[in-house]
Amino acid sequence: MANDSIRAVSANEPMTNLPRVHSSLSGAKPIYLDHHATTPVDPRVVDVVVSAMTTRFGNANSVDHSYGDEAAELIVNARKEVAALINHDAEAVHFTSGSTEGIRLAVRHAIDSRPNPKSPLRILVSSVEHRALLDTVRAAELAGEAVVSYIPVDYCARLDLDSFQRSCTNGVDLVCVMAANNEVGTLYPVEEVARTAAENGARTLIDATQMVGRVPMHAAKWGVTYLVLSAHKIYGPKGIGSLVTPHAVFRDSHASIAGVSDGTPNVPGIAGLGEACRLRRIEMVSDEPRMLMQRERLRTHLLDAVADLVVNGDTSARLSNNLHISAPGVPNDAVLARLRGHVAISTGAACMSGAQTPSHVLRAMGLSAAVQEGALRIGLGKFTTDDEIDEAGAHISHAVLATREA
């Protein structure tokens, strides 16, 4: 296959010549620390996407010439890379526009293939799931297709496993739990959740959007029924993701997942997702420890500089790039206003950006109104530098203190 006009940089090549994310250090853009919302596309992924748009641009459905063959091969390779990252079978990988579509397709399939078509699907979800999941199951409940119950969490957003076990014992058809919380970074025991669900005859839907490429996953071994992920959280392009589910799920039901194979495949996006997965599989072993050290450096600076600062979430089982803090009683919107032009962070999920209501995650954790009011989400990335961490720490602490004194 001819693809030598645009060459993807090997994962083994040094990254010193790669473009840096613009920051206030260069006088251009703010330091970007909102990687839970989205990540910049890795330049090596860009190379692959551009190649798929210019030199390997064929329609993957065309079987009459080599252009179609090349495009089809890109899809096959991408499917293998997605599967390798989460340790699953390539045949289980279906491409979607992202995690939200994957969630909707999975819930739809579970409803259409429910054990008793005359009874609503019994769905159990954690109370801190992403809005994409919560809105989907609530819509199904309003339509009379599902009955939804919730797993409570503690003040660190950890699952109440006793409550989870009781709910499973009482009867459930689908368990939905995210692998890692998109706001406070808490990690969840996906293997235990999937095993307990299976022992009670239930399927599992795991939203792995934040965990994929950061923590090793063994989805097939864990027995996960449905798993979703998005490329733009792992330095890939927006508008592409995967729903991973074993073929046995289809063989055992009359329902299909409509939409995952219809129409012309988004070959550039799919190829970009595959390359992003390949790079994360190789590089997360070195990237994650470095981001953990940077996060602890930032955490120490902020705790030293700002009295009464609170770190939210599980401090022992959390994403290495996540730092969720609160300055109780200090309005987070006022802090963000002071940071504009210097540091880009957020108050929570991007889908709720600008919302005037407190985060449902922080409410479910039972945090005080003052802690919720002062909540800030910080997400480091693979291109974040030590100098940016130091400058961001100075800006954030100054913004909090100035807002508190105003």
mmCIF file of C-alpha atoms in Angstrom:
data_model
loop_
_atom_site.group_PDB
_atom_site.id
_atom_site.type_symbol
_atom_site.label_atom_id
_atom_site.label_comp_id
_atom_site.label_asym_id
_atom_site.label_seq_id
_atom_site.Cartn_x
_atom_site.Cartn_y
_atom_site.Cartn_z
ATOM 1 C CA MET A 1 0.000 0.000 0.000
ATOM 2 C CA ALA A 2 1.419 3.368 -1.009
ATOM 3 C CA ASN A 3 1.400 5.720 1.958
ATOM 4 C CA ASP A 4 4.859 7.245 1.893
ATOM 5 C CA SER A 5 3.786 10.793 1.006
ATOM 6 C CA ILE A 6 2.718 11.450 4.602
ATOM 7 C CA ARG A 7 4.449 9.426 7.263
ATOM 8 C CA ALA A 8 3.143 8.908 10.804
ATOM 9 C CA VAL A 9 5.861 9.470 13.397
ATOM 10 C CA SER A 10 6.780 6.282 15.216
ATOM 11 C CA ALA A 11 5.851 6.036 18.859
ATOM 12 C CA ASN A 12 9.495 5.255 19.545
ATOM 13 C CA GLU A 13 10.727 8.558 18.117
ATOM 14 C CA PRO A 14 11.464 11.420 20.536
ATOM 15 C CA MET A 15 8.628 13.901 21.028
ATOM 16 C CA THR A 16 10.846 16.928 21.567
ATOM 17 C CA ASN A 17 10.082 18.353 18.147
ATOM 18 C CA LEU A 18 6.318 18.016 18.440
ATOM 19 C CA PRO A 19 4.323 21.259 18.642
ATOM 20 C CA ARG A 20 3.477 22.308 22.185
ATOM 21 C CA VAL A 21 0.009 23.289 23.255
ATOM 22 C CA HIS A 22 0.026 27.091 23.346
ATOM 23 C CA SER A 23 0.215 28.590 26.807
ATOM 24 C CA SER A 24 0.569 31.949 28.435
ATOM 25 C CA LEU A 25 4.292 31.205 28.690
ATOM 26 C CA SER A 26 4.543 31.991 24.970
ATOM 27 C CA GLY A 27 2.200 34.961 25.254
ATOM 28 C CA ALA A 28 -0.346 33.254 23.013
ATOM 29 C CA LYS A 29 -3.070 31.200 24.660
ATOM 30 C CA PRO A 30 -3.864 30.180 28.241
ATOM 31 C CA ILE A 31 -2.245 27.115 29.754
ATOM 32 C CA TYR A 32 -4.631 24.292 28.908
ATOM 33 C CA LEU A 33 -5.601 22.158 31.909
ATOM 34 C CA ASP A 34 -9.072 20.952 30.873
ATOM 35 C CA HIS A 35 -8.125 17.603 29.353
ATOM 36 C CA HIS A 36 -11.188 15.837 30.782
ATOM 37 C CA ALA A 37 -13.298 17.945 28.424
ATOM 38 C CA THR A 38 -11.128 17.256 25.383
ATOM 39 C CA THR A 39 -7.508 16.767 24.419
ATOM 40 C CA PRO A 40 -5.415 18.344 21.660
ATOM 41 C CA VAL A 41 -4.891 15.996 18.739
ATOM 42 C CA ASP A 42 -1.449 14.386 18.776
ATOM 43 C CA PRO A 43 0.481 15.606 15.686
ATOM 44 C CA ARG A 44 1.236 11.985 14.809
ATOM 45 C CA VAL A 45 -2.500 11.277 14.763
ATOM 46 C CA VAL A 46 -2.969 14.325 12.538
ATOM 47 C CA ASP A 47 -0.521 12.798 10.049
ATOM 48 C CA VAL A 48 -2.578 9.615 9.867
ATOM 49 C CA VAL A 49 -5.863 11.511 9.504
ATOM 50 C CA VAL A 50 -4.471 13.717 6.723
ATOM 51 C CA SER A 51 -3.086 10.666 4.928
ATOM 52 C CA ALA A 52 -6.526 9.048 5.054
ATOM 53 C CA MET A 53 -8.005 12.224 3.552
ATOM 54 C CA THR A 54 -5.450 12.760 0.790
ATOM 55 C CA THR A 55 -3.501 9.669 -0.273
ATOM 56 C CA ARG A 56 -5.704 6.856 1.092
ATOM 57 C CA PHE A 57 -9.022 8.588 0.539
ATOM 58 C CA GLY A 58 -11.040 5.734 -0.959
ATOM 59 C CA ASN A 59 -14.513 4.659 0.110
ATOM 60 C CA ALA A 60 -14.068 1.625 2.328
ATOM 61 C CA ASN A 61 -17.253 0.151 0.847
ATOM 62 C CA SER A 62 -15.737 0.149 -2.664
ATOM 63 C CA VAL A 63 -14.533 -3.347 -3.474
ATOM 64 C CA ASP A 64 -13.716 -2.826 -7.167
ATOM 65 C CA HIS A 65 -10.309 -1.119 -6.858
ATOM 66 C CA SER A 66 -7.276 -0.569 -4.650
ATOM 67 C CA TYR A 67 -8.467 2.777 -3.271
ATOM 68 C CA GLY A 68 -11.346 1.041 -1.529
ATOM 69 C CA ASP A 69 -9.038 -1.758 -0.406
ATOM 70 C CA GLU A 70 -6.639 0.733 1.198
ATOM 71 C CA ALA A 71 -9.437 2.484 3.059
ATOM 72 C CA ALA A 72 -10.875 -0.822 4.223
ATOM 73 C CA GLU A 73 -7.449 -1.837 5.489
ATOM 74 C CA LEU A 74 -7.251 1.353 7.574
ATOM 75 C CA ILE A 75 -10.508 0.371 9.250
ATOM 76 C CA VAL A 76 -9.325 -3.178 9.914
ATOM 77 C CA ASN A 77 -6.097 -1.892 11.464
ATOM 78 C CA ALA A 78 -7.927 0.693 13.564
ATOM 79 C CA ARG A 79 -10.286 -1.967 14.889
ATOM 80 C CA LYS A 80 -7.268 -4.020 15.945
ATOM 81 C CA GLU A 81 -5.691 -1.045 17.727
ATOM 82 C CA VAL A 82 -8.853 -0.199 19.662
ATOM 83 C CA ALA A 83 -9.159 -3.832 20.707
ATOM 84 C CA ALA A 84 -5.499 -4.031 21.726
ATOM 85 C CA LEU A 85 -5.787 -0.978 23.974
ATOM 86 C CA ILE A 86 -8.638 -2.467 26.010
ATOM 87 C CA ASN A 87 -7.613 -6.133 25.587
ATOM 88 C CA HIS A 88 -10.633 -7.335 23.636
ATOM 89 C CA ASP A 89 -11.373 -8.988 20.300
ATOM 90 C CA ALA A 90 -11.209 -6.841 17.175
ATOM 91 C CA GLU A 91 -14.533 -8.283 15.973
ATOM 92 C CA ALA A 92 -16.218 -6.707 18.999
ATOM 93 C CA VAL A 93 -15.260 -3.141 18.003
ATOM 94 C CA HIS A 94 -17.949 -1.017 16.340
ATOM 95 C CA PHE A 95 -17.331 2.593 15.351
ATOM 96 C CA THR A 96 -19.613 5.411 16.485
ATOM 97 C CA SER A 97 -19.526 9.192 16.550
ATOM 98 C CA GLY A 98 -18.395 9.057 20.183
ATOM 99 C CA SER A 99 -19.300 7.854 23.660
ATOM 100 C CA THR A 100 -22.720 9.509 23.746
ATOM 101 C CA GLU A 101 -23.891 7.677 20.633
ATOM 102 C CA GLY A 102 -22.309 4.475 21.930
ATOM 103 C CA ILE A 103 -24.262 4.777 25.183
ATOM 104 C CA ARG A 104 -27.532 5.356 23.355
ATOM 105 C CA LEU A 105 -26.961 2.425 21.008
ATOM 106 C CA ALA A 106 -26.043 0.097 23.883
ATOM 107 C CA VAL A 107 -29.082 1.036 25.970
ATOM 108 C CA ARG A 108 -31.293 0.699 22.897
ATOM 109 C CA HIS A 109 -29.900 -2.761 22.190
ATOM 110 C CA ALA A 110 -30.364 -3.828 25.807
ATOM 111 C CA ILE A 111 -33.988 -2.680 25.718
ATOM 112 C CA ASP A 112 -34.723 -4.361 22.387
ATOM 113 C CA SER A 113 -33.184 -7.639 23.567
ATOM 114 C CA ARG A 114 -34.536 -7.601 27.130
ATOM 115 C CA PRO A 115 -35.462 -10.980 28.643
ATOM 116 C CA ASN A 116 -39.168 -10.196 28.817
ATOM 117 C CA PRO A 117 -40.325 -7.886 25.995
ATOM 118 C CA LYS A 118 -43.556 -7.205 27.881
ATOM 119 C CA SER A 119 -41.730 -5.860 30.951
ATOM 120 C CA PRO A 120 -39.518 -2.773 31.182
ATOM 121 C CA LEU A 121 -35.760 -3.261 31.348
ATOM 122 C CA ARG A 122 -34.493 -3.035 34.916
ATOM 123 C CA ILE A 123 -31.525 -0.648 34.791
ATOM 124 C CA LEU A 124 -29.156 0.065 37.689
ATOM 125 C CA VAL A 125 -26.843 3.082 37.359
ATOM 126 C CA SER A 126 -24.460 4.880 39.658
ATOM 127 C CA SER A 127 -25.682 8.288 40.782
ATOM 128 C CA VAL A 128 -22.556 9.995 39.418
ATOM 129 C CA GLU A 129 -22.710 8.847 35.790
ATOM 130 C CA HIS A 130 -22.168 11.255 32.922
ATOM 131 C CA ARG A 131 -25.242 13.181 31.809
ATOM 132 C CA ALA A 132 -25.176 11.319 28.490
ATOM 133 C CA LEU A 133 -25.998 8.087 30.324
ATOM 134 C CA LEU A 134 -28.400 9.565 32.868
ATOM 135 C CA ASP A 135 -30.412 11.374 30.205
ATOM 136 C CA THR A 136 -30.575 8.232 28.065
ATOM 137 C CA VAL A 137 -31.917 5.930 30.772
ATOM 138 C CA ARG A 138 -34.351 8.565 32.026
ATOM 139 C CA ALA A 139 -35.749 8.953 28.525
ATOM 140 C CA ALA A 140 -36.210 5.183 28.353
ATOM 141 C CA GLU A 141 -37.979 5.261 31.699
ATOM 142 C CA LEU A 142 -40.320 8.044 30.581
ATOM 143 C CA ALA A 143 -41.134 5.981 27.495
ATOM 144 C CA GLY A 144 -42.116 3.044 29.702
ATOM 145 C CA GLU A 145 -39.260 0.922 28.363
ATOM 146 C CA ALA A 146 -37.179 0.854 31.532
ATOM 147 C CA VAL A 147 -37.253 1.135 35.308
ATOM 148 C CA VAL A 148 -34.185 2.891 36.675
ATOM 149 C CA SER A 149 -32.639 2.607 40.123
ATOM 150 C CA TYR A 150 -29.450 4.178 41.426
ATOM 151 C CA ILE A 151 -26.310 3.106 43.281
ATOM 152 C CA PRO A 152 -25.395 5.718 45.916
ATOM 153 C CA VAL A 153 -21.852 6.955 46.462
ATOM 154 C CA ASP A 154 -19.942 8.263 49.467
ATOM 155 C CA TYR A 155 -18.234 11.639 49.954
ATOM 156 C CA CYS A 156 -15.335 10.502 47.733
ATOM 157 C CA ALA A 157 -17.705 9.395 44.938
ATOM 158 C CA ARG A 158 -16.963 5.730 45.705
ATOM 159 C CA LEU A 159 -19.730 3.221 44.994
ATOM 160 C CA ASP A 160 -21.747 1.820 47.867
ATOM 161 C CA LEU A 161 -20.913 -1.786 47.008
ATOM 162 C CA ASP A 162 -23.303 -3.217 49.615
ATOM 163 C CA SER A 163 -26.178 -1.316 48.034
ATOM 164 C CA PHE A 164 -25.003 -2.450 44.605
ATOM 165 C CA GLN A 165 -24.956 -6.088 45.697
ATOM 166 C CA ARG A 166 -28.457 -5.849 47.202
ATOM 167 C CA SER A 167 -29.847 -4.290 44.044
ATOM 168 C CA CYS A 168 -28.335 -7.037 41.908
ATOM 169 C CA THR A 169 -29.722 -9.715 44.195
ATOM 170 C CA ASN A 170 -33.182 -8.159 43.990
ATOM 171 C CA GLY A 171 -33.102 -8.329 40.209
ATOM 172 C CA VAL A 172 -31.555 -6.182 37.490
ATOM 173 C CA ASP A 173 -31.049 -6.549 33.734
ATOM 174 C CA LEU A 174 -28.442 -3.870 32.947
ATOM 175 C CA VAL A 175 -25.813 -2.300 35.210
ATOM 176 C CA CYS A 176 -24.275 1.002 34.063
ATOM 177 C CA VAL A 177 -21.110 2.210 35.803
ATOM 178 C CA MET A 178 -18.405 4.516 34.477
ATOM 179 C CA ALA A 179 -14.811 3.309 34.738
ATOM 180 C CA ALA A 180 -13.554 6.674 35.992
ATOM 181 C CA ASN A 181 -15.458 9.756 37.054
ATOM 182 C CA ASN A 182 -15.201 12.619 34.595
ATOM 183 C CA GLU A 183 -15.354 15.280 37.305
ATOM 184 C CA VAL A 184 -13.564 14.159 40.470
ATOM 185 C CA GLY A 185 -11.451 11.413 38.881
ATOM 186 C CA THR A 186 -12.487 8.534 41.167
ATOM 187 C CA LEU A 187 -11.773 5.087 39.701
ATOM 188 C CA TYR A 188 -14.392 2.348 39.904
ATOM 189 C CA PRO A 189 -13.979 -1.438 40.367
ATOM 190 C CA VAL A 190 -15.120 -2.363 36.850
ATOM 191 C CA GLU A 191 -14.042 -5.995 37.123
ATOM 192 C CA GLU A 192 -15.997 -6.508 40.343
ATOM 193 C CA VAL A 193 -19.039 -4.709 38.947
ATOM 194 C CA ALA A 194 -19.071 -6.843 35.792
ATOM 195 C CA ARG A 195 -18.563 -10.073 37.730
ATOM 196 C CA THR A 196 -21.319 -9.334 40.240
ATOM 197 C CA ALA A 197 -23.704 -8.305 37.477
ATOM 198 C CA ALA A 198 -23.029 -11.494 35.515
ATOM 199 C CA GLU A 199 -23.519 -13.650 38.601
ATOM 200 C CA ASN A 200 -26.980 -12.143 38.888
ATOM 201 C CA GLY A 201 -27.864 -12.506 35.224
ATOM 202 C CA ALA A 202 -27.322 -8.854 34.275
ATOM 203 C CA ARG A 203 -25.384 -7.187 31.488
ATOM 204 C CA THR A 204 -22.961 -4.309 32.048
ATOM 205 C CA LEU A 205 -22.461 -1.005 30.257
ATOM 206 C CA ILE A 206 -19.120 0.585 31.106
ATOM 207 C CA ASP A 207 -18.454 4.194 30.138
ATOM 208 C CA ALA A 208 -14.688 4.006 29.755
ATOM 209 C CA THR A 209 -14.333 7.456 28.189
ATOM 210 C CA GLN A 210 -12.030 8.829 30.896
ATOM 211 C CA MET A 211 -10.147 5.633 31.768
ATOM 212 C CA VAL A 212 -9.168 4.354 28.318
ATOM 213 C CA GLY A 213 -5.544 5.100 27.538
ATOM 214 C CA ARG A 214 -4.821 6.077 31.139
ATOM 215 C CA VAL A 215 -5.327 2.855 33.083
ATOM 216 C CA PRO A 216 -4.801 -0.683 31.682
ATOM 217 C CA MET A 217 -8.108 -2.380 30.845
ATOM 218 C CA HIS A 218 -8.987 -6.038 30.254
ATOM 219 C CA ALA A 219 -12.541 -5.719 28.996
ATOM 220 C CA ALA A 220 -12.886 -9.249 27.605
ATOM 221 C CA LYS A 221 -11.449 -10.898 30.716
ATOM 222 C CA TRP A 222 -13.694 -8.777 32.932
ATOM 223 C CA GLY A 223 -16.785 -9.886 31.026
ATOM 224 C CA VAL A 224 -18.006 -6.387 30.144
ATOM 225 C CA THR A 225 -21.045 -6.502 27.827
ATOM 226 C CA TYR A 226 -20.919 -2.981 26.415
ATOM 227 C CA LEU A 227 -17.994 -0.546 26.601
ATOM 228 C CA VAL A 228 -17.841 2.938 25.084
ATOM 229 C CA LEU A 229 -14.970 5.332 24.392
ATOM 230 C CA SER A 230 -14.217 8.538 22.475
ATOM 231 C CA ALA A 231 -11.126 9.452 20.461
ATOM 232 C CA HIS A 232 -11.026 13.092 21.528
ATOM 233 C CA LYS A 233 -10.267 12.123 25.133
ATOM 234 C CA ILE A 234 -7.073 10.311 24.081
ATOM 235 C CA TYR A 235 -5.499 12.856 21.706
ATOM 236 C CA GLY A 236 -7.545 11.756 18.700
ATOM 237 C CA PRO A 237 -10.078 13.621 16.538
ATOM 238 C CA LYS A 238 -13.567 14.611 17.645
ATOM 239 C CA GLY A 239 -16.599 12.893 16.184
ATOM 240 C CA ILE A 240 -15.361 9.295 16.382
ATOM 241 C CA GLY A 241 -15.492 6.628 19.072
ATOM 242 C CA SER A 242 -16.294 2.981 19.650
ATOM 243 C CA LEU A 243 -18.919 0.752 21.142
ATOM 244 C CA VAL A 244 -17.298 -2.562 22.050
ATOM 245 C CA THR A 245 -19.522 -5.569 22.602
ATOM 246 C CA PRO A 246 -18.946 -9.305 22.029
ATOM 247 C CA HIS A 247 -20.513 -10.911 18.976
ATOM 248 C CA ALA A 248 -22.126 -13.438 21.312
ATOM 249 C CA VAL A 249 -24.398 -10.641 22.492
ATOM 250 C CA PHE A 250 -25.867 -10.485 18.983
ATOM 251 C CA ARG A 251 -26.034 -14.238 18.503
ATOM 252 C CA ASP A 252 -28.057 -14.578 21.697
ATOM 253 C CA SER A 253 -30.651 -11.983 20.719
ATOM 254 C CA HIS A 254 -32.804 -10.962 17.789
ATOM 255 C CA ALA A 255 -31.873 -7.293 18.229
ATOM 256 C CA SER A 256 -29.087 -5.524 16.390
ATOM 257 C CA ILE A 257 -27.244 -2.316 17.090
ATOM 258 C CA ALA A 258 -28.648 -0.194 14.310
ATOM 259 C CA GLY A 259 -26.435 2.566 13.021
ATOM 260 C CA VAL A 260 -22.943 1.267 13.763
ATOM 261 C CA SER A 261 -22.366 -0.091 10.252
ATOM 262 C CA ASP A 262 -24.712 2.013 8.110
ATOM 263 C CA GLY A 263 -23.529 4.396 5.426
ATOM 264 C CA THR A 264 -20.033 5.395 4.332
ATOM 265 C CA PRO A 265 -17.434 4.859 7.073
ATOM 266 C CA ASN A 266 -15.625 7.900 8.439
ATOM 267 C CA VAL A 267 -12.239 6.534 7.401
ATOM 268 C CA PRO A 268 -10.103 9.535 8.477
ATOM 269 C CA GLY A 269 -11.736 9.598 11.900
ATOM 270 C CA ILE A 270 -11.504 5.838 12.312
ATOM 271 C CA ALA A 271 -7.847 5.828 11.275
ATOM 272 C CA GLY A 272 -7.176 8.656 13.725
ATOM 273 C CA LEU A 273 -8.855 6.755 16.534
ATOM 274 C CA GLY A 274 -6.764 3.689 15.744
ATOM 275 C CA GLU A 275 -3.528 5.662 15.814
ATOM 276 C CA ALA A 276 -4.515 7.416 19.051
ATOM 277 C CA CYS A 277 -5.184 4.017 20.645
ATOM 278 C CA ARG A 278 -1.859 2.654 19.396
ATOM 279 C CA LEU A 279 0.039 5.567 20.883
ATOM 280 C CA ARG A 280 -1.762 5.393 24.228
ATOM 281 C CA ARG A 281 -1.106 1.666 24.497
ATOM 282 C CA ILE A 282 2.616 2.280 24.033
ATOM 283 C CA GLU A 283 3.058 5.561 25.882
ATOM 284 C CA MET A 284 0.670 5.555 28.836
ATOM 285 C CA VAL A 285 3.184 3.542 30.844
ATOM 286 C CA SER A 286 5.485 6.586 30.796
ATOM 287 C CA ASP A 287 2.963 9.429 30.421
ATOM 288 C CA GLU A 288 0.765 8.583 33.399
ATOM 289 C CA PRO A 289 3.521 8.492 36.073
ATOM 290 C CA ARG A 290 4.832 11.826 34.791
ATOM 291 C CA MET A 291 1.364 13.419 34.968
ATOM 292 C CA LEU A 292 0.893 11.981 38.443
ATOM 293 C CA MET A 293 4.082 13.702 39.600
ATOM 294 C CA GLN A 294 2.969 16.959 37.991
ATOM 295 C CA ARG A 295 -0.459 16.704 39.584
ATOM 296 C CA GLU A 296 1.058 16.185 43.025
ATOM 297 C CA ARG A 297 3.358 19.135 42.414
ATOM 298 C CA LEU A 298 0.361 21.314 41.588
ATOM 299 C CA ARG A 299 -1.687 19.958 44.498
ATOM 300 C CA THR A 300 1.102 20.691 46.960
ATOM 301 C CA HIS A 301 1.498 24.231 45.643
ATOM 302 C CA LEU A 302 -2.219 24.977 45.896
ATOM 303 C CA LEU A 303 -2.641 23.460 49.366
ATOM 304 C CA ASP A 304 0.334 25.457 50.612
ATOM 305 C CA ALA A 305 -0.872 28.703 49.051
ATOM 306 C CA VAL A 306 -4.606 28.573 49.822
ATOM 307 C CA ALA A 307 -5.866 27.950 53.345
ATOM 308 C CA ASP A 308 -8.801 25.561 53.783
ATOM 309 C CA LEU A 309 -8.517 24.221 50.237
ATOM 310 C CA VAL A 310 -10.249 20.840 49.812
ATOM 311 C CA VAL A 311 -9.324 18.019 47.443
ATOM 312 C CA ASN A 312 -12.454 16.187 46.253
ATOM 313 C CA GLY A 313 -12.708 12.566 45.150
ATOM 314 C CA ASP A 314 -10.848 9.440 46.144
ATOM 315 C CA THR A 315 -7.253 10.457 46.885
ATOM 316 C CA SER A 316 -5.954 6.882 46.560
ATOM 317 C CA ALA A 317 -7.878 5.553 43.540
ATOM 318 C CA ARG A 318 -8.169 8.332 40.997
ATOM 319 C CA LEU A 319 -7.032 9.283 37.520
ATOM 320 C CA SER A 320 -3.395 10.352 37.541
ATOM 321 C CA ASN A 321 -4.153 13.572 35.637
ATOM 322 C CA ASN A 322 -7.129 14.659 37.733
ATOM 323 C CA LEU A 323 -7.130 17.294 40.460
ATOM 324 C CA HIS A 324 -10.544 18.405 41.701
ATOM 325 C CA ILE A 325 -10.405 21.082 44.375
ATOM 326 C CA SER A 326 -12.746 23.385 46.253
ATOM 327 C CA ALA A 327 -12.187 26.681 47.987
ATOM 328 C CA PRO A 328 -15.313 26.590 50.179
ATOM 329 C CA GLY A 329 -17.504 29.630 49.748
ATOM 330 C CA VAL A 330 -15.417 31.124 46.926
ATOM 331 C CA PRO A 331 -17.604 31.343 43.785
ATOM 332 C CA ASN A 332 -15.954 29.231 41.124
ATOM 333 C CA ASP A 333 -17.351 31.342 38.283
ATOM 334 C CA ALA A 334 -15.565 34.392 39.702
ATOM 335 C CA VAL A 335 -12.325 32.410 39.945
ATOM 336 C CA LEU A 336 -12.628 31.291 36.318
ATOM 337 C CA ALA A 337 -13.236 34.893 35.261
ATOM 338 C CA ARG A 338 -9.915 35.900 36.861
ATOM 339 C CA LEU A 339 -8.156 32.966 35.186
ATOM 340 C CA ARG A 340 -9.443 33.738 31.696
ATOM 341 C CA GLY A 341 -6.485 34.465 29.466
ATOM 342 C CA HIS A 342 -4.092 32.686 31.847
ATOM 343 C CA VAL A 343 -5.258 29.135 32.634
ATOM 344 C CA ALA A 344 -8.050 27.052 31.101
ATOM 345 C CA ILE A 345 -9.784 24.870 33.700
ATOM 346 C CA SER A 346 -13.461 24.222 34.395
ATOM 347 C CA THR A 347 -16.086 23.796 37.078
ATOM 348 C CA GLY A 348 -17.166 20.386 35.815
ATOM 349 C CA ALA A 349 -18.328 18.448 32.767
ATOM 350 C CA ALA A 350 -18.143 20.280 29.448
ATOM 351 C CA CYS A 351 -21.769 19.407 28.674
ATOM 352 C CA MET A 352 -22.785 21.444 31.739
ATOM 353 C CA SER A 353 -20.430 24.365 31.058
ATOM 354 C CA GLY A 354 -22.110 27.628 31.991
ATOM 355 C CA ALA A 355 -24.876 25.926 33.947
ATOM 356 C CA GLN A 356 -26.012 27.758 37.063
ATOM 357 C CA THR A 357 -26.956 24.592 38.957
ATOM 358 C CA PRO A 358 -24.439 22.644 41.078
ATOM 359 C CA SER A 359 -22.904 19.468 39.681
ATOM 360 C CA HIS A 360 -25.063 16.369 40.178
ATOM 361 C CA VAL A 361 -21.831 14.509 40.992
ATOM 362 C CA LEU A 362 -20.978 16.797 43.913
ATOM 363 C CA ARG A 363 -24.575 16.681 45.141
ATOM 364 C CA ALA A 364 -24.562 12.877 45.058
ATOM 365 C CA MET A 365 -21.341 12.933 47.088
ATOM 366 C CA GLY A 366 -23.170 14.902 49.773
ATOM 367 C CA LEU A 367 -20.687 17.773 49.758
ATOM 368 C CA SER A 368 -21.693 20.997 51.462
ATOM 369 C CA ALA A 369 -23.097 23.881 49.442
ATOM 370 C CA ALA A 370 -19.950 25.894 50.167
ATOM 371 C CA VAL A 371 -17.679 23.143 48.819
ATOM 372 C CA GLN A 372 -19.848 22.757 45.725
ATOM 373 C CA GLU A 373 -19.800 26.507 45.131
ATOM 374 C CA GLY A 374 -16.007 26.604 45.119
ATOM 375 C CA ALA A 375 -15.368 23.494 43.005
ATOM 376 C CA LEU A 376 -12.755 23.553 40.221
ATOM 377 C CA ARG A 377 -11.780 20.694 37.908
ATOM 378 C CA ILE A 378 -8.185 20.522 36.677
ATOM 379 C CA GLY A 379 -7.112 17.988 34.048
ATOM 380 C CA LEU A 380 -3.466 17.604 33.029
ATOM 381 C CA GLY A 381 -2.359 16.250 29.664
ATOM 382 C CA LYS A 382 0.562 14.446 28.058
ATOM 383 C CA PHE A 383 1.924 17.701 26.619
ATOM 384 C CA THR A 384 1.705 19.624 29.911
ATOM 385 C CA THR A 385 5.143 20.826 31.058
ATOM 386 C CA ASP A 386 6.570 21.383 34.524
ATOM 387 C CA ASP A 387 6.885 25.101 33.798
ATOM 388 C CA GLU A 388 3.203 25.250 32.907
ATOM 389 C CA ILE A 389 2.326 23.481 36.149
ATOM 390 C CA ASP A 390 4.277 26.039 38.166
ATOM 391 C CA GLU A 391 2.772 29.007 36.329
ATOM 392 C CA ALA A 392 -0.734 27.560 36.515
ATOM 393 C CA GLY A 393 -0.351 26.980 40.242
ATOM 394 C CA ALA A 394 0.575 30.616 40.751
ATOM 395 C CA HIS A 395 -2.352 31.855 38.660
ATOM 396 C CA ILE A 396 -4.935 29.556 40.262
ATOM 397 C CA SER A 397 -3.890 30.300 43.839
ATOM 398 C CA HIS A 398 -3.822 34.037 43.130
ATOM 399 C CA ALA A 399 -7.283 33.899 41.516
ATOM 400 C CA VAL A 400 -8.772 32.020 44.465
ATOM 401 C CA LEU A 401 -7.203 34.336 47.059
ATOM 402 C CA ALA A 402 -8.169 37.488 45.169
ATOM 403 C CA THR A 403 -11.750 36.267 44.797
ATOM 404 C CA ARG A 404 -11.930 35.341 48.474
ATOM 405 C CA GLU A 405 -10.739 38.829 49.475
ATOM 406 C CA ALA A 406 -13.015 40.697 47.040
#
